[in-house]
CSV table of C-alpha atoms in Angstrom, one decimal:
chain,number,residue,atom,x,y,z
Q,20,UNK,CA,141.8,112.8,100.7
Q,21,UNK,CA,139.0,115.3,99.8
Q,22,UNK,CA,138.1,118.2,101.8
Q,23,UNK,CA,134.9,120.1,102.0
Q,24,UNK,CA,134.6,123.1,101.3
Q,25,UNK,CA,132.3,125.4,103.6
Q,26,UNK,CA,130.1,127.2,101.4
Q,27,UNK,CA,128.4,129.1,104.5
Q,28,UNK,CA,129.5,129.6,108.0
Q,29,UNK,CA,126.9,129.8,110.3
Q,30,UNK,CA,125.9,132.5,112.6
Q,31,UNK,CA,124.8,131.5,116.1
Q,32,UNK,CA,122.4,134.4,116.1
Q,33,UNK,CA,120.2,132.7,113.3
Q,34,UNK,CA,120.0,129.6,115.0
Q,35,UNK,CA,116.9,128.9,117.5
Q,36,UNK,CA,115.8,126.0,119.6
Q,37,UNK,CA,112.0,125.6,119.8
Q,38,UNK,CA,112.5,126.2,123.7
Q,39,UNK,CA,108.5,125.2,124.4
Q,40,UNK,CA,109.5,121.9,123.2
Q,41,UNK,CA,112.8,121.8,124.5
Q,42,UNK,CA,111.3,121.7,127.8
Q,43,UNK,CA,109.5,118.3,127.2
Q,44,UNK,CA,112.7,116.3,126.1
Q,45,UNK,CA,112.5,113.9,128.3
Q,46,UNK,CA,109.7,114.5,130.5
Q,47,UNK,CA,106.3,112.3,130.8
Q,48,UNK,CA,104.6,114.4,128.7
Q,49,UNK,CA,106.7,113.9,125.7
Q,50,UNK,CA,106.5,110.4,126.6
Q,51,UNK,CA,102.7,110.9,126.8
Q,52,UNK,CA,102.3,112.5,122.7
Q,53,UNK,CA,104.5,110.0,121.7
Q,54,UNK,CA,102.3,107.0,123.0
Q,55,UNK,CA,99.4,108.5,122.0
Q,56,UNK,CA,100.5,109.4,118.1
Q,57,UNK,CA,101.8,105.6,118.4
Q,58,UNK,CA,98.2,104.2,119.1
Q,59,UNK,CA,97.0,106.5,116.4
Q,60,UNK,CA,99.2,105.2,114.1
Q,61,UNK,CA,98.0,101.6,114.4
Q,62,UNK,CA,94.6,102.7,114.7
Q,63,UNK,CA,95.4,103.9,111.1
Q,64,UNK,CA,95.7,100.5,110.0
Q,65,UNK,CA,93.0,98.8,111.6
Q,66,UNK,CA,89.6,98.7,110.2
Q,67,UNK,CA,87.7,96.0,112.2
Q,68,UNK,CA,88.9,94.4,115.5
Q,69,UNK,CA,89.9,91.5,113.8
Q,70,UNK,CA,93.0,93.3,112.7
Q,71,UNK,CA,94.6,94.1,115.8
Q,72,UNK,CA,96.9,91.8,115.8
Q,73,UNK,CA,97.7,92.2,112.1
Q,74,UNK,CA,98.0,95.9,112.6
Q,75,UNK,CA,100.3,95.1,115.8
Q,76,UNK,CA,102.7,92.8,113.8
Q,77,UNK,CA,102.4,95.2,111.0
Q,78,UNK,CA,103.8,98.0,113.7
Q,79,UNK,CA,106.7,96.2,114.9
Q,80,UNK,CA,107.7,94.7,111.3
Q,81,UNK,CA,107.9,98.4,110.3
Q,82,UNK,CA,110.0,100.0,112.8
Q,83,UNK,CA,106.8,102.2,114.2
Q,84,UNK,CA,107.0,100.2,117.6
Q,85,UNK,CA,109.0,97.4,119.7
Q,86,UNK,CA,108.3,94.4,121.1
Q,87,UNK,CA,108.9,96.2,124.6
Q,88,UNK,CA,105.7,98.1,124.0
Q,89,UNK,CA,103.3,95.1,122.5
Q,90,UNK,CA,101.2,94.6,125.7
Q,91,UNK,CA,100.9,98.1,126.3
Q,92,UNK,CA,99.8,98.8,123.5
Q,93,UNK,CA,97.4,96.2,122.5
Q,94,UNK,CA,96.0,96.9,126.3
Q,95,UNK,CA,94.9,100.7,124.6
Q,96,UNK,CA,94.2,99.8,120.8
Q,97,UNK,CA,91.8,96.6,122.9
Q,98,UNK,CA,90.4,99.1,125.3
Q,99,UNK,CA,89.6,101.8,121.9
Q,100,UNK,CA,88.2,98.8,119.5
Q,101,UNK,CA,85.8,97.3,122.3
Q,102,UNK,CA,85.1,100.6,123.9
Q,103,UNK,CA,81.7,100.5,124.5
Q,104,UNK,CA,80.8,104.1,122.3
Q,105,UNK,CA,83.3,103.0,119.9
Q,106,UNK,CA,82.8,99.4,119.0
Q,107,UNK,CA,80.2,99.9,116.2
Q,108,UNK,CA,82.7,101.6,114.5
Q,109,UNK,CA,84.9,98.9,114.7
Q,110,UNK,CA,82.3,96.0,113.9
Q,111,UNK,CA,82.9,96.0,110.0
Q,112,UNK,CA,79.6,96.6,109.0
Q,113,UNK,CA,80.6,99.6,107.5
Q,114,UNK,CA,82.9,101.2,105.0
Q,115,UNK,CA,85.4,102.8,106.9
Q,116,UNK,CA,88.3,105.5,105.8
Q,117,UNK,CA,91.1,106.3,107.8
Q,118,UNK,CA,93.2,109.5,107.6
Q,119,UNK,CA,91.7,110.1,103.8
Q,120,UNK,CA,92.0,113.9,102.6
Q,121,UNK,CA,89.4,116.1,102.5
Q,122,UNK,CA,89.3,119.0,99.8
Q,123,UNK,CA,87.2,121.5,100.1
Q,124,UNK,CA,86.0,123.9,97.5
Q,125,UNK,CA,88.5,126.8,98.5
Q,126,UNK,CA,91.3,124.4,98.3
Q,127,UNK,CA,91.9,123.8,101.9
Q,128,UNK,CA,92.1,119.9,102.7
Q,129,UNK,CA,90.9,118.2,106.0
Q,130,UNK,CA,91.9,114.9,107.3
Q,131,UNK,CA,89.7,113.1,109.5
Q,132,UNK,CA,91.2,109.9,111.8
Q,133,UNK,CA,88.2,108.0,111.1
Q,134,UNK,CA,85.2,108.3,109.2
Q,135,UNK,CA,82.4,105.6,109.7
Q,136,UNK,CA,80.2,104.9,106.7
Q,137,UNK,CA,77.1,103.5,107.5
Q,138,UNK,CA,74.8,101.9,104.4
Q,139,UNK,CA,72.3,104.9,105.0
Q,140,UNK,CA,74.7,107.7,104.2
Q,141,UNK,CA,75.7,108.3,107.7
Q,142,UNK,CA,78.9,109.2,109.1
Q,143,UNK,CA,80.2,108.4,112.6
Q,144,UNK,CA,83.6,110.6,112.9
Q,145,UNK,CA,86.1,110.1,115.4
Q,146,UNK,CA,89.4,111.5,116.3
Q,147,UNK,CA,92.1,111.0,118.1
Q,148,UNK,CA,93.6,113.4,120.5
Q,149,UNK,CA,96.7,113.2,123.1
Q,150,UNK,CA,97.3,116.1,126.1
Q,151,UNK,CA,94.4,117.9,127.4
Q,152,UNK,CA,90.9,118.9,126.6
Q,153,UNK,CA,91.2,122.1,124.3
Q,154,UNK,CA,87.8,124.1,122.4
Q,155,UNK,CA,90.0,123.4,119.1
Q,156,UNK,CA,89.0,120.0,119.0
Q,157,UNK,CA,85.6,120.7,118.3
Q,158,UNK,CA,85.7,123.2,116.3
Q,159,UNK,CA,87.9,120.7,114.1
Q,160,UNK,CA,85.8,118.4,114.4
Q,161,UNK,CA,82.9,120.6,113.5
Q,162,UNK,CA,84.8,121.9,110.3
Q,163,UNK,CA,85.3,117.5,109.2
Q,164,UNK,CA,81.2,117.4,109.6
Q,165,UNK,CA,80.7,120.5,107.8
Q,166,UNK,CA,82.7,119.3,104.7
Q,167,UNK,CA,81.6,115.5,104.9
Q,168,UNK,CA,77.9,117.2,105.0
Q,169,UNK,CA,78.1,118.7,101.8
Q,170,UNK,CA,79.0,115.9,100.0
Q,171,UNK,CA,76.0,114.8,100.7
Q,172,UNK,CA,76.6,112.7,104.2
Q,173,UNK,CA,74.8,113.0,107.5
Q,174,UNK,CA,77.4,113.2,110.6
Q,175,UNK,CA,75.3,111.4,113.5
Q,176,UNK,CA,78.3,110.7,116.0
Q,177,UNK,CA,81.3,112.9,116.4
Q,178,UNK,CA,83.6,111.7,119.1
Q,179,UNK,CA,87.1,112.8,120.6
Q,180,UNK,CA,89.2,109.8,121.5
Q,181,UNK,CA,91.5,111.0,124.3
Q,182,UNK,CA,95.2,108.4,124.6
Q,183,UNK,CA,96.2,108.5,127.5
Q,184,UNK,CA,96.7,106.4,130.9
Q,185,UNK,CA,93.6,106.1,130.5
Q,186,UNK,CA,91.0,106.3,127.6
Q,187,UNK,CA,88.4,108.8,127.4
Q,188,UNK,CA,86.0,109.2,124.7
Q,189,UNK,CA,83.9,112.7,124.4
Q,190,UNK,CA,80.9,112.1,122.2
Q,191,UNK,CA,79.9,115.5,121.0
């Protein structure tokens, strides 16, 4: 029989629970993030609306959703894909790059959901957000068109993708 040996004890008074997220466990708003970074995760994978189901099968083969969820979750990847602000970016026309790093002169890196290359040089950027309207999605989305700019692009469509109940898309 071996026995561990307990290198540190620790002290209660240096451990912490994130209490502001302690209050979600559980709730419908955890439930809420967790749905909405599981339909960005699969929009990750999908380039064109022909891959939804792909990008489903994909999802549950890989552990990132069940079965339970499928028709939930095609209903809101479906409503996203054939939105009608959206569905040009989903047509396959273009060259499209999902969650691709950004970096930027000083070092700092960006990471846009979903830039849209169109043959002309411009960009149609969306992103994906869960929870509440905040003036930090903007500005971050401001920043991606900056940095996308100076390489030489032209941003002609930013939009916020809101998951949710329901889907809202903010063209800005």
């Amino acid at each position: 029989i071996c026995i561990p040996i307990v290198a540190h004890v620790f002290e209660f008074k240096n451990i912490k629970i994130a209490q502001r997220e302690s209050i979600m466990w559980g709730s419908k708003q955890e439930k809420a993030i967790e749905y909405g970074n599981l339909i960005h995760e699969i929009l990750a994978l999908i380039n064109t609306q022909e891959e939804i189901e792909l990008a489903l099968t994909k999802a549950i083969e890989n552990g990132i959703m069940t079965t339970n969820q499928l028709d939930d979750v095609r209903k809101s990847i479906h409503e996203i894909v054939n939105h009608k602000e959206l569905e040009a970016s989903f047509s396959g026309k273009n060259t499209v790059l999902t969650e691709q790093t950004i970096i930027q002169n000083q070092g700092a890196t960006l990471k846009p959901d979903r830039m849209v290359i169109l043959p002309n040089n411009e960009v149609h950027l969306l992103d994906y957000k869960t929870g509440g309207h905040q003036p930090k999605y903007k500005l971050q989305l401001e920043n991606y068109q900056q940095a996308i700019e100076k390489m030489g692009y032209k941003v002609t469509k930013k939009a916020l993708i809101y998951i949710g109940e329901q889907i809202e898309v903010v063209n800005l």
